[in-house]
Coordinates of N, CA and C and ligand atoms in Angstrom, one line a residue:
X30 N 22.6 -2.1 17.9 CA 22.7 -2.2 19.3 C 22.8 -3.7 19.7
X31 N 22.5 -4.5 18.9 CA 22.7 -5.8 19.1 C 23.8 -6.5 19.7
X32 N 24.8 -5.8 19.3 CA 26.2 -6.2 19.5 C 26.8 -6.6 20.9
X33 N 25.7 -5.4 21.5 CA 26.0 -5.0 22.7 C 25.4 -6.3 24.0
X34 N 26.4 -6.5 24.8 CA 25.9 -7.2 26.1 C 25.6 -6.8 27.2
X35 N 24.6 -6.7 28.0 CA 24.7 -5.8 29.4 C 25.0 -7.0 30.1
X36 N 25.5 -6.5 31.5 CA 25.8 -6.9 33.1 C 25.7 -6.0 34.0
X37 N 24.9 -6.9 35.1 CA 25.4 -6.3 36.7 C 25.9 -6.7 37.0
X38 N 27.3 -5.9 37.6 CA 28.5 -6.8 38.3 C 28.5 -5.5 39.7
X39 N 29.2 -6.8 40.7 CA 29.5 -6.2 42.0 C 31.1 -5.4 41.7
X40 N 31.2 -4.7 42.4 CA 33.0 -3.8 42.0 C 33.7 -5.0 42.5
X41 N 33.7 -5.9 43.4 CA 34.6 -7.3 43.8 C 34.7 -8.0 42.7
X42 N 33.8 -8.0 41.9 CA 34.0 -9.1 40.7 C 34.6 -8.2 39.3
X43 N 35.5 -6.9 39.6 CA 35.8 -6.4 38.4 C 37.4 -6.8 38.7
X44 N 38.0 -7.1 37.5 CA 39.7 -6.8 37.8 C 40.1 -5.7 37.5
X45 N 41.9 -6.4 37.7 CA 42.3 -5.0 37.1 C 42.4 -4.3 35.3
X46 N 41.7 -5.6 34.6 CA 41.4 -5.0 33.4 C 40.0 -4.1 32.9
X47 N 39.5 -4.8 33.9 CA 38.0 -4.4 34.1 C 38.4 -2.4 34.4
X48 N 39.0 -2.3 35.3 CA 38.7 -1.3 35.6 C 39.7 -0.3 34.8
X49 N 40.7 -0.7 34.6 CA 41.6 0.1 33.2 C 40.7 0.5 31.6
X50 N 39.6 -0.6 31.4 CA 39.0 -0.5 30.5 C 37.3 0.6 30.9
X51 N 36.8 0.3 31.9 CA 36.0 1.3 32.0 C 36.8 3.0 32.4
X52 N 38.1 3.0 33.4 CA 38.6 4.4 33.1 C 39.1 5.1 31.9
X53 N 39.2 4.1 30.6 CA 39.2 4.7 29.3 C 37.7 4.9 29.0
X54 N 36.9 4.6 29.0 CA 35.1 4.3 28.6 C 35.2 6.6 29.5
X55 N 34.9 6.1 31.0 CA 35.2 7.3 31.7 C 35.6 8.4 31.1
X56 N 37.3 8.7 30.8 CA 37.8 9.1 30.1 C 37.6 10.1 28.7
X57 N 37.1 8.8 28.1 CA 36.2 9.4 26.7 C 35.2 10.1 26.9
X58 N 34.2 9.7 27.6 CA 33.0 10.3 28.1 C 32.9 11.7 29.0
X59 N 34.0 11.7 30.1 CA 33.8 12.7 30.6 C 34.8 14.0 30.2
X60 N 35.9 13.8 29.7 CA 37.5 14.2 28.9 C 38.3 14.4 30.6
X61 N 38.8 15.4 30.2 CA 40.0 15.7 31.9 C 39.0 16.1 32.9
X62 N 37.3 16.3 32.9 CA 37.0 16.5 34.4 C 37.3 15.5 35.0
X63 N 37.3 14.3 34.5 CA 37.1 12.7 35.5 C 38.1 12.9 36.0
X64 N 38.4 12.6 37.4 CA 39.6 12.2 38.3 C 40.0 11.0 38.5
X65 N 41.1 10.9 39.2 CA 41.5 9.7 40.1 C 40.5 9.4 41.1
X66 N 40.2 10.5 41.3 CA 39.2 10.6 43.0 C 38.1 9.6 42.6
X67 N 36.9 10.7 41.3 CA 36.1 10.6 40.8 C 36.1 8.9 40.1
X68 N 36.8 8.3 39.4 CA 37.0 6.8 39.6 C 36.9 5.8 41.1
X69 N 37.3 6.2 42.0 CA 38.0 5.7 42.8 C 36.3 5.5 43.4
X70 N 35.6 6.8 43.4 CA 34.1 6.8 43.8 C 32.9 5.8 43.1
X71 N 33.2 5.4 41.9 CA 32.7 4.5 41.5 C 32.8 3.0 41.8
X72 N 33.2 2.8 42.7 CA 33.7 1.3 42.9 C 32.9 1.1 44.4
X73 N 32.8 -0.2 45.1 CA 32.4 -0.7 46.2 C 31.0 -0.8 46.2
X74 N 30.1 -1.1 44.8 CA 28.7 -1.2 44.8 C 28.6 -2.3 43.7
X75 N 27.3 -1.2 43.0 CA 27.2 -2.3 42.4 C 27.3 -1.6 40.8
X76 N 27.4 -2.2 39.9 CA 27.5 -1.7 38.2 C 26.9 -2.3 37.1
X77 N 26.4 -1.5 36.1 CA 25.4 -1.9 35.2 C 26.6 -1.3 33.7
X78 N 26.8 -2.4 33.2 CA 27.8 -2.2 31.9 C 27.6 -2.9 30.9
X79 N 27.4 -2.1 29.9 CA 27.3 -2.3 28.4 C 28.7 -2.6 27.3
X80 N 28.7 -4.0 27.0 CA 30.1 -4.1 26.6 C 30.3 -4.4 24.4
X81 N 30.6 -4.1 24.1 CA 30.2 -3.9 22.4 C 30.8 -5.0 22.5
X82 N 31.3 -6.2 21.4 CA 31.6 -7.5 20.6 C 33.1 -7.3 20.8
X83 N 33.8 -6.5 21.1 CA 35.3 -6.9 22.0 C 35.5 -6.9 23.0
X84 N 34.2 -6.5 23.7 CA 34.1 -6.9 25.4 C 34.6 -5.6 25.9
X85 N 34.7 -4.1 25.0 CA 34.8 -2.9 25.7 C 34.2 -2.2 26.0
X86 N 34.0 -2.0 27.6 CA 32.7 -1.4 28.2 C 32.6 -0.2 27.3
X87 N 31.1 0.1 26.7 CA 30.7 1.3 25.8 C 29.8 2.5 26.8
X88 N 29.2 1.8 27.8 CA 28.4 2.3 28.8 C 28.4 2.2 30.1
X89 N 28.1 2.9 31.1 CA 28.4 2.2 32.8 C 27.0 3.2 33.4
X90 N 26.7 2.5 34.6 CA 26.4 3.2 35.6 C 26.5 2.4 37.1
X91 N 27.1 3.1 38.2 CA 27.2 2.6 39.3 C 26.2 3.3 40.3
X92 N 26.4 2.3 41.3 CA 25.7 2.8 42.8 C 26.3 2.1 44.0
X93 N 26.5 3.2 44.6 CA 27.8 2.6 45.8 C 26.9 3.3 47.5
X94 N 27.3 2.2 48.2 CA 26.3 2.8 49.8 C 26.8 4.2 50.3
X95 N 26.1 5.1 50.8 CA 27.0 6.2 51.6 C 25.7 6.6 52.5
X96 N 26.4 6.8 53.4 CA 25.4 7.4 54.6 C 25.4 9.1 54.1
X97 N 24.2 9.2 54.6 CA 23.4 10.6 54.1 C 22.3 11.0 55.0
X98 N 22.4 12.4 55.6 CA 22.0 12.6 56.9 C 20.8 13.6 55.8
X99 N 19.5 13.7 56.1 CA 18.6 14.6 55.9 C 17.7 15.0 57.0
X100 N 17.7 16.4 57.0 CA 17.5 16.9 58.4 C 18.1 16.2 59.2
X101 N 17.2 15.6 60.5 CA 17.9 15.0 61.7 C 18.0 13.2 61.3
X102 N 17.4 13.1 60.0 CA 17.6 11.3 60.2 C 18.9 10.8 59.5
X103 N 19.8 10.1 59.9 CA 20.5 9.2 58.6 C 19.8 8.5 57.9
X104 N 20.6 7.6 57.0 CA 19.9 6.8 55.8 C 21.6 6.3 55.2
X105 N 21.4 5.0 54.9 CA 22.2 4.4 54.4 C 21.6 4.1 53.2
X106 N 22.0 5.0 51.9 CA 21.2 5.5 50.7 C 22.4 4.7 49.2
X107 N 21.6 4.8 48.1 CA 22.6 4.5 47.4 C 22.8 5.7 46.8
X108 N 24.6 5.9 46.5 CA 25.0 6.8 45.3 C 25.5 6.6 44.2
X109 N 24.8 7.4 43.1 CA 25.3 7.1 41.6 C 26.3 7.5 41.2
X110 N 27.0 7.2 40.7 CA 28.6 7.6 40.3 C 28.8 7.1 38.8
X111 N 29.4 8.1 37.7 CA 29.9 7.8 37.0 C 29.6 7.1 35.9
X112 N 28.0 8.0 35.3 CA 27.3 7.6 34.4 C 27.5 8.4 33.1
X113 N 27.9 7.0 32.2 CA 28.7 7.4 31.2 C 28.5 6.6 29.8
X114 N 28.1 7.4 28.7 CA 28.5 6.4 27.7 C 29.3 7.1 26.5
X115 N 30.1 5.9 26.1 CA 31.4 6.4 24.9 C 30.7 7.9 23.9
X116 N 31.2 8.3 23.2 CA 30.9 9.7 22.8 C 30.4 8.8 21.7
X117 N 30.8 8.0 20.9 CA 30.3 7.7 19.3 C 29.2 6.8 19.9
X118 N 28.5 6.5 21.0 CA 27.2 5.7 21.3 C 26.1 6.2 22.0
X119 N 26.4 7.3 21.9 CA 25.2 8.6 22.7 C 24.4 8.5 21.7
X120 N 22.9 9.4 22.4 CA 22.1 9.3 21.8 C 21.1 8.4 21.2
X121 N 21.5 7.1 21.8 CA 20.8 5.8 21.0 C 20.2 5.0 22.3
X122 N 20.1 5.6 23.4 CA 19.1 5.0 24.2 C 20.0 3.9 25.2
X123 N 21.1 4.0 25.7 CA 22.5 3.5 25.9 C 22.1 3.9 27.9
X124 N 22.5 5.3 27.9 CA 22.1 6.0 29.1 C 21.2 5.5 29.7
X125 N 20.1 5.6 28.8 CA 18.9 5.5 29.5 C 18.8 4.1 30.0
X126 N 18.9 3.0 28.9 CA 18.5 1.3 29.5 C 19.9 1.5 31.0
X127 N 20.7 1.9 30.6 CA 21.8 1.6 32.1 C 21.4 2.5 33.1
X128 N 20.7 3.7 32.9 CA 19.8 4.2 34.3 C 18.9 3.3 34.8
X129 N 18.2 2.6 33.9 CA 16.8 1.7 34.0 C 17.3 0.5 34.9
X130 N 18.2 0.0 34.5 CA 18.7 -1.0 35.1 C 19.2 -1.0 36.2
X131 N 20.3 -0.4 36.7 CA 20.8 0.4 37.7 C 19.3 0.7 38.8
X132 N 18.3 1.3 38.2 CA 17.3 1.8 39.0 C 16.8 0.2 39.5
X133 N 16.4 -0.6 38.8 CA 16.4 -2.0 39.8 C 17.2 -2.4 41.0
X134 N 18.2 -1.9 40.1 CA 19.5 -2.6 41.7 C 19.1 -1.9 42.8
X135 N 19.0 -0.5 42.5 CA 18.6 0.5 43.6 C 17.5 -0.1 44.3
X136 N 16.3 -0.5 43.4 CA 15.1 -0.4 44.4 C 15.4 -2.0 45.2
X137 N 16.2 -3.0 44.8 CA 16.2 -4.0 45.6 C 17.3 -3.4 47.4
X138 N 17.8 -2.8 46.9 CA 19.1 -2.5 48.1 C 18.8 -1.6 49.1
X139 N 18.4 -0.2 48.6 CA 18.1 1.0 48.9 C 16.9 1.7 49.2
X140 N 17.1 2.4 50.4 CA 15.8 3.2 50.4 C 15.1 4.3 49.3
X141 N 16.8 4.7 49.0 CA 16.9 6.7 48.0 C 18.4 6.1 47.2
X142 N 18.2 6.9 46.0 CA 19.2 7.3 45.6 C 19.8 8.8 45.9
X143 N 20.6 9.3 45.2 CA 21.1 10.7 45.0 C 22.4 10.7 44.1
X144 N 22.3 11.6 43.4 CA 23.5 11.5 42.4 C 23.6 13.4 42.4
X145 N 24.8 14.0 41.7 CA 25.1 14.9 41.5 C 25.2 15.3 39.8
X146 N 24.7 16.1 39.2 CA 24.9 16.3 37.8 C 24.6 17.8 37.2
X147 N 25.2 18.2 36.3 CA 24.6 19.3 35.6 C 23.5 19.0 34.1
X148 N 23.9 17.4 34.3 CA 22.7 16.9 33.3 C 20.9 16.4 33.6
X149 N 20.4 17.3 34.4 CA 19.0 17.5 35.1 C 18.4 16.8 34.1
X150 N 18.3 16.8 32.7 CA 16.9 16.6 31.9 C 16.8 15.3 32.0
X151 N 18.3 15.1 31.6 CA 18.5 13.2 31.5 C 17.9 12.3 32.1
X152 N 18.1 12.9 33.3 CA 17.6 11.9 35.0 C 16.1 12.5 34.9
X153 N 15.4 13.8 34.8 CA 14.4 13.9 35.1 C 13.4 13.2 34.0
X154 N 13.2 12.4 32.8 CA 12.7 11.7 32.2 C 13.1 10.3 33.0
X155 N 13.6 10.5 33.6 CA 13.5 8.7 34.1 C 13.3 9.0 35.8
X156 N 12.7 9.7 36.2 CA 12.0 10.1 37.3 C 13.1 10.2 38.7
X157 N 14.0 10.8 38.4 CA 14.4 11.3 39.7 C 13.8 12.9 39.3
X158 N 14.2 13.4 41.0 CA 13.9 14.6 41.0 C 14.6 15.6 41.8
X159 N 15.3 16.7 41.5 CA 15.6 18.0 41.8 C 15.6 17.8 43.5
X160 N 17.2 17.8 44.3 CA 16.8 18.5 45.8 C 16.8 19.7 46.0
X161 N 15.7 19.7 47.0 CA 15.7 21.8 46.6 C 16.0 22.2 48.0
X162 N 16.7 21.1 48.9 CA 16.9 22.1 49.9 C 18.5 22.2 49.6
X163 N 19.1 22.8 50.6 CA 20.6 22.9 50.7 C 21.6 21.4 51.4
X164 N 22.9 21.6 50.6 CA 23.5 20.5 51.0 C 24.7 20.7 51.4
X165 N 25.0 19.9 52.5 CA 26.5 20.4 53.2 C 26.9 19.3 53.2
X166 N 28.7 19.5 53.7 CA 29.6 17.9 53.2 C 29.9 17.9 55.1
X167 N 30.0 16.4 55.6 CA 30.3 16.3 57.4 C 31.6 16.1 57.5
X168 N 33.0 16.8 58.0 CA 34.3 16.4 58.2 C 34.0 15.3 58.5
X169 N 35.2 15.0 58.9 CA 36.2 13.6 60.4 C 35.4 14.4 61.5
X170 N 36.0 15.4 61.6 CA 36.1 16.3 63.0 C 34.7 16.6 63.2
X171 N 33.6 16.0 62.7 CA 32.4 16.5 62.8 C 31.9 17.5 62.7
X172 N 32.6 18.7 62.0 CA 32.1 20.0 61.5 C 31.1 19.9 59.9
X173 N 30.3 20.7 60.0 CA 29.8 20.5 58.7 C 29.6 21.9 57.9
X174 N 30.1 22.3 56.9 CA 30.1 23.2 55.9 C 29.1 23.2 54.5
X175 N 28.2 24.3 54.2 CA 27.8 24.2 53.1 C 28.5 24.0 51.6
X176 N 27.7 23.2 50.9 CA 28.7 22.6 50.1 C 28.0 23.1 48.6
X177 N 28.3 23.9 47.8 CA 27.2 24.1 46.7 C 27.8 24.4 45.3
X178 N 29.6 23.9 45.5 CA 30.5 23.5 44.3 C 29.7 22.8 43.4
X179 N 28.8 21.7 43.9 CA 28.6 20.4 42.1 C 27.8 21.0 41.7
X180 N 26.9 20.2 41.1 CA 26.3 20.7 39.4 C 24.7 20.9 40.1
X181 N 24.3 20.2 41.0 CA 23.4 19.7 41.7 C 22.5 18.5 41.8
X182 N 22.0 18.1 42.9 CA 21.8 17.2 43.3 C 20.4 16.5 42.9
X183 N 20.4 15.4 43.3 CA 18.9 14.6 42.3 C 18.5 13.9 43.2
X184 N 17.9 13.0 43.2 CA 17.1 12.4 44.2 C 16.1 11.5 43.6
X185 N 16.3 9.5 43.5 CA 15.0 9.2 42.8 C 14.7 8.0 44.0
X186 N 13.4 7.8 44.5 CA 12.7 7.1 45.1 C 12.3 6.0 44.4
X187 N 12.6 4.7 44.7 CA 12.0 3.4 43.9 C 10.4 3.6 44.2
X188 N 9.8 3.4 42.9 CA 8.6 2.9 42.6 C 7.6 4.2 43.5
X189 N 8.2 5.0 43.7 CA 7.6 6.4 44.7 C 7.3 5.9 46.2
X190 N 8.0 4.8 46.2 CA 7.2 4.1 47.8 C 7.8 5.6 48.6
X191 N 6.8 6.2 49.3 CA 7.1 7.1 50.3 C 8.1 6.8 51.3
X192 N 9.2 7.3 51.7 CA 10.8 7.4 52.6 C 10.1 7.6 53.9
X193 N 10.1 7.3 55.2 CA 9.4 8.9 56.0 C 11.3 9.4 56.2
X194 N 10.5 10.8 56.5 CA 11.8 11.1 56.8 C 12.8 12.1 55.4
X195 N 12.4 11.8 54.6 CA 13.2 11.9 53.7 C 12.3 13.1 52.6
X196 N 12.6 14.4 53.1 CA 11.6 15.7 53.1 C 12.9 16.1 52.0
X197 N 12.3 16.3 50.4 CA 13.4 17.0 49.6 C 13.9 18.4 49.8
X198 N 13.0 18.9 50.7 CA 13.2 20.4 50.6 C 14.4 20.9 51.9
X199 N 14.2 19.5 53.4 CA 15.4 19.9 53.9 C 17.0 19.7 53.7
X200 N 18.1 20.3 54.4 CA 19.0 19.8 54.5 C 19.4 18.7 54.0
X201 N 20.5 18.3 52.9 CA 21.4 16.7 53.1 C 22.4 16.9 53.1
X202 N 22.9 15.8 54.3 CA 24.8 16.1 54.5 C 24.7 15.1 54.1
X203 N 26.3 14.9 53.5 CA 27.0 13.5 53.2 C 28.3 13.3 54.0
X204 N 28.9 12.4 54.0 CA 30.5 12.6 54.9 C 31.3 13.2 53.9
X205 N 32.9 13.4 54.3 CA 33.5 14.2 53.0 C 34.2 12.6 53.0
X206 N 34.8 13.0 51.4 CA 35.4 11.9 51.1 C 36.8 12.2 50.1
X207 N 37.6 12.0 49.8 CA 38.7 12.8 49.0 C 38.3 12.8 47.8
X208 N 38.3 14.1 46.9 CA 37.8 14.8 45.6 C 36.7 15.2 45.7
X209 N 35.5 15.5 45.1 CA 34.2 16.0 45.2 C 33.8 15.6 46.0
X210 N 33.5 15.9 47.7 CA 32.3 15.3 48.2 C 30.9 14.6 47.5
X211 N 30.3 15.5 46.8 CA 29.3 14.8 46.3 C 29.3 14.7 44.9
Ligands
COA25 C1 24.5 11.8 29.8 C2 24.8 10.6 29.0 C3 25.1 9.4 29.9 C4 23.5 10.3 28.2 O1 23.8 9.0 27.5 P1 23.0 8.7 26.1 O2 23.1 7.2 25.9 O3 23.4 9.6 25.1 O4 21.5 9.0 26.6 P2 20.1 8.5 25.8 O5 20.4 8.2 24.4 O6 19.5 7.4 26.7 O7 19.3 9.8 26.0 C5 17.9 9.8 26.0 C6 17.4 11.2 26.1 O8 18.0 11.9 27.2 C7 18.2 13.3 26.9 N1 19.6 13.6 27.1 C8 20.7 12.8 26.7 N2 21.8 13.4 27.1 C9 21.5 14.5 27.8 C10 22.3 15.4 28.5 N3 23.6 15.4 28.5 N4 21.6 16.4 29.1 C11 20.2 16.5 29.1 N5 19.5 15.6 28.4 C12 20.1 14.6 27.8 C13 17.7 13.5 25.6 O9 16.4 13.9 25.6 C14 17.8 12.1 24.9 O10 16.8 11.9 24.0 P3 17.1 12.4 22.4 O11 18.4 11.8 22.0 O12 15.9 11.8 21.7 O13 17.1 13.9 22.4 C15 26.0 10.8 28.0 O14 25.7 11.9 27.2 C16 27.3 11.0 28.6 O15 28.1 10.0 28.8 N6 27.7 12.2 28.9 C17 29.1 12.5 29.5 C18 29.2 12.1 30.9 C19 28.0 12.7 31.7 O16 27.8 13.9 31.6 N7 27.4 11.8 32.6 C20 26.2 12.2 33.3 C21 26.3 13.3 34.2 S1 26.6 12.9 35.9

């Protein structure tokens, strides 16, 4: 693991190689679920990347701002997008240090995270936790529809500092956005 370099970079400071080289990283990691969309959602935050001795991102994790209404409050919260590492570097603890680090950025920026995954165990060893109320996506037109297509939803609090406001068990809308809302 030596080989390897980490960074936090803002999405303004990536180019266009930057990002050709993490949607192959993507790619490999997720196969044909990843989208255009689902790319597109990883950008405008901030990013924690793992790059092996030819400078090819091996690992990522992002967090990008999105307003997120629970019950009756907003919150200008961070979301995780697009946590990934190459298939031949799993398992060696890759994930995890780019969750860990990522979770810094979070706690300097953010009140809450929230990510969407069917990978629950992964995150729940590094202390997010399960939303257990229901979640809807908010049009343009201000209509809002229950939304219960993703894998489901997570939820981690820096350092457990108590949110007010921020009750896991109610409601969370997010706005819609083109491809997976959440
Ligand atoms: C999920 C993913 C990022 C994990 O990366 P990783 O570097 O292999 O993770 P780590 O080595 O830090 O894993 C540490 C522990 O997390 C757990 N874990 C790892 N992957 C897991 C998964 N997919 N589901 C549940 N638990 C997992 C294991 O307990 C593992 O410990 P072990 O190897 O001793 O059993 C990686 O498998 C991946 O890129 N998957 C495809 C894309 C994806 O599903 N992204 C996340 C979902 S949004």
């Amino acid at each position: 693991m030596s080989d390897l370099r980490w960074a936090v970079v803002a999405s303004r400071e990536l180019g266009d190689a930057d990002r050709s080289a993490l949607r192959e990283l993507w790619d490999d990691a997720f196969g044909e679920r990843f989208s255009d969309d689902d790319a597109d959602h990883a950008f405008g935050g901030v990013h924690v990347i793992a790059r092996d001795d030819e400078g090819r991102p091996v690992a990522h994790a992002s967090a990008v701002p999105r307003r997120l209404r629970v019950g009756e409050t907003w919150f200008e919260a961070a979301y995780v997008e697009a946590v990934a590492v190459a298939r031949a570097r799993r398992r060696q603890g890759l994930g995890t240090i780019a969750m860990e680090l990522l979770a810094d950025q979070i706690a300097a920026g953010w009140p809450f995270a929230m990510l969407s995954t069917g990978s629950h165990g992964f995150y729940e060893r590094l202390g997010w936790r399960r939303w257990a109320g229901r979640s809807l996506t908010r049009r343009a037109d201000g209509a809002e529809e229950f939304d219960d297509e993703h894998g489901g939803l997570m939820v981690l609090v820096p350092d457990g500092v108590p949110v007010p406001g921020l009750d896991l068990t109610l409601d969370v809308v997010c706005e819609d956005r083109a491809g997976d809302a959440w």
